[in-house]
Amino acid sequence: MSDVTDLPLIGAAALRARSAARVLRTLPTDVKDAALAAMADALVARSDEVLAANAADIEAAAAAGTPDSILDRLRLDAGRVAGVAAALRELVALPDPVGDVVRGSRLPNGLQLRQVRVPLGVVGIVYEARPNVTVDAAGLCLKSGNAALLRGSASAFRTNTALVAILTETAEKSGLPAGSVELLPADRASVGELLNARGLVDVVIPRGGASLIERVVRESTVPVIETGVGNCHVYVDASADAAMAEAIVLNSKTHRVSVCNSAETLLVHRDVPFLPRLLGALAGAGVALHGDESARAAHEGVVPATDEDWATEYLSMDMAVRVVDDLPAALEHIARWGSGHSEAIVADSASAIADFTAGVDAAAVLVNASTRFTDGGEFGFGAEIGISTQKLHARGPLGLPELTSTTYVVTGSGHTR
Amino acid sequence: MSDVTDLPLIGAAALRARSAARVLRTLPTDVKDAALAAMADALVARSDEVLAANAADIEAAAAAGTPDSILDRLRLDAGRVAGVAAALRELVALPDPVGDVVRGSRLPNGLQLRQVRVPLGVVGIVYEARPNVTVDAAGLCLKSGNAALLRGSASAFRTNTALVAILTETAEKSGLPAGSVELLPADRASVGELLNARGLVDVVIPRGGASLIERVVRESTVPVIETGVGNCHVYVDASADAAMAEAIVLNSKTHRVSVCNSAETLLVHRDVPFLPRLLGALAGAGVALHGDESARAAHEGVVPATDEDWATEYLSMDMAVRVVDDLPAALEHIARWGSGHSEAIVADSASAIADFTAGVDAAAVLVNASTRFTDGGEFGFGAEIGISTQKLHARGPLGLPELTSTTYVVTGSGHTR
């Protein structure tokens, strides 16, 4: 176990969380649900406090020259506060995974075997900007019986402080232990401490850009669930319907550009006859196109794409376009450049759909649907703590069951081997 | 992705495995099963080759002064070879997890959502001594559609080379791709390369002692499933039956001392009247006892226990003994010193059993049963690749489903948000 004296910035909070986790572990569902409902009410009732803090964060960030896509992530308004409160209420309606028997059997020798869901314990979350994550993460952790150590970005620190004050005051009044939700200092060093609080923290979930993920994976001795980097592709097959392809590509790219499930690269089969029209529609919607030679031949104003374009998660109104000879070439491009998040195919050929689905190794494969559907809310899981792009533990949207572990309970009557 | 030129020892093997994994991913179950059956037959038919190689390993290890408990792990005989072959045949009978739909639903908007099991890809296993792991690991990986990169210990290198030669020759004759099973060099540096082959290797599973696990956790940028360290306890409650307690404690300690699910520490409630008889039975079975003052007062010849005894996974005929005031004190001892593997209670009190089961945070809790039952074979999972002591992904015996990830397949008909 880590020595708390090595953790000057987060040690006290981590110990409080550890102690809270022992209580949360066996807390009845109705107590947790009542606390979540009260927290939702309190957020709405006290949204003025949140919005004042957020306005100060936004002003400081804008003055520091923060780009618009980041300001969009940072900004709250009454509607968004009501939205995060609604997400808490949705959690109340979702089943509590703790205590679920995942599998159970009576073994031939008479032993009773049950695999039971238990909370992970203390969950550390490192995230950038978006303050709604503060509430979503706290709610998901509490409902699944975990204590939450939240390390948000410095740019949202005033907003997060206001949110966590409301959440913790309400939680404690509702019978949850102190330490159930802790906001960590936004220093760079606090991340390092969190990543090495082995024994005090059970899992760290980074939610942010590639450089954050890279740092966490490199430094952490605490187990990690990677989330968030989405270099997503839409592949338009030769068998695709023109109108459907246009709708899905436009939606995947432009519905909300600053999120991880938006599309960044368009791959088009060389036999698709409507490429000029498709690129024209994208350009008409304000998308800046970066393409290979065939794409540039199909539409004026497409700038040349380089390997950097294939690799980039733009998070902006830019899209890379490549014309491929066949479906295997599209799969190869995705295997080489994709981040294992969401990959879509638009096609009417059942064999093309089957080959694409079998050939793509990603958290989600979308068939004739927008990449924007890879989302815990859209999947019916309630709020999500992130979208895992790793293969271990959980892949795709992280809902409540993904925030638990299990214990095997083996019951005998004096059984020996 | 890792640069293969940085991996002089394992790069070529990792690339072969990566390429094999793409084929294994979609290989039909009957092809995999036929290969496993043929591998089992070949191991038995060619067991002379294996035993000759093993005799050379044993001779060299004994000459180097290797302790008996390690020699026991290293040694194969015709019976043990038949045993690993039988484990491969049991895998044939187990269901293939690949393609299983873990959950599926039709969303309100008409989208079809299916979460489908897929192989992890390339699985690296680092293990010590026991050559049966070579066969178990290869079999489990292949049945679950994964390629296996095996890094066994130097002391078993001749045995492992013989085993892998038989496995790979048979596998390729049965239609499995080259690279499905690769034995890595036993240098210390090959472990370091494996731990940093991010992008080429999907998961590393260390199977061995505390120092190996520690190194893997510290160095690895590839996701890890920790296994193997078992500092397991048996707690004898005041309500326990004397004969049952004696049978379970003796079995947990002495049935096979060199394995991770054997017990290392006995915790006894101070009101248990039969402590002298229990300690006498252990001593009579040849167990060297290390105890606190109360234990020493109950039986002659108990040497004083220190904190090191509470912390040690003996893997020998030694046992630490502590008398505790009550069940919470036993839970506190286990939380402080346990490794999260297997914790047993012997009790007749339902409330004591419930408190123990709720209070212990471990892979397995055994109620009135020996710790030796925490085992993939005993649980009916077939051969196991190890026993996970971490909370993420899989906890407890790692069977076939634990060697898979999932993909969400989302099917629409032109759906956009």
PDB file of C-alpha atoms in Angstrom, chain B residues 29 131 163 200 202 215 231 239 249 251 267 273 285 294 319 322 324 331 348 350 389 403 405 407 416:
ATOM      1  CA  THR B  29     -15.201 -23.343 -32.843  1.00  0.00           C
ATOM      2  CA  PRO B 131       5.401 -26.120 -17.028  1.00  0.00           C
ATOM      3  CA  LEU B 163       5.913 -28.662 -25.018  1.00  0.00           C
ATOM      4  CA  LEU B 200       1.208  -5.390 -30.250  1.00  0.00           C
ATOM      5  CA  ASP B 202      -3.306  -6.601 -25.644  1.00  0.00           C
ATOM      6  CA  ARG B 215       7.782  -5.544 -11.399  1.00  0.00           C
ATOM      7  CA  ASN B 231      -1.743 -14.809   1.533  1.00  0.00           C
ATOM      8  CA  SER B 239     -19.445 -20.913  16.778  1.00  0.00           C
ATOM      9  CA  VAL B 249      -7.618 -25.859   8.537  1.00  0.00           C
ATOM     10  CA  ASN B 251      -6.739 -29.248   4.305  1.00  0.00           C
ATOM     11  CA  LEU B 267      -7.101 -16.652  12.926  1.00  0.00           C
ATOM     12  CA  PRO B 273     -12.297 -23.980  23.286  1.00  0.00           C
ATOM     13  CA  ALA B 285       0.772 -33.126  10.518  1.00  0.00           C
ATOM     14  CA  SER B 294      -2.115 -16.770  23.157  1.00  0.00           C
ATOM     15  CA  MET B 319       1.578 -21.412   9.406  1.00  0.00           C
ATOM     16  CA  ARG B 322      -3.227 -15.357  15.816  1.00  0.00           C
ATOM     17  CA  VAL B 324      -8.414 -12.475  17.867  1.00  0.00           C
ATOM     18  CA  LEU B 331     -11.581  -8.723   9.346  1.00  0.00           C
ATOM     19  CA  ASP B 348     -22.110 -22.172  12.555  1.00  0.00           C
ATOM     20  CA  ALA B 350     -25.406 -17.259  10.329  1.00  0.00           C
ATOM     21  CA  THR B 389      -6.341 -10.848  -7.282  1.00  0.00           C
ATOM     22  CA  LEU B 403      -9.988 -14.071 -21.824  1.00  0.00           C
ATOM     23  CA  SER B 405     -13.431  -8.492 -24.496  1.00  0.00           C
ATOM     24  CA  THR B 407     -17.781  -5.116 -28.986  1.00  0.00           C
ATOM     25  CA  THR B 416     -29.089   9.788 -36.923  1.00  0.00           C
TER      26      THR B 416
END
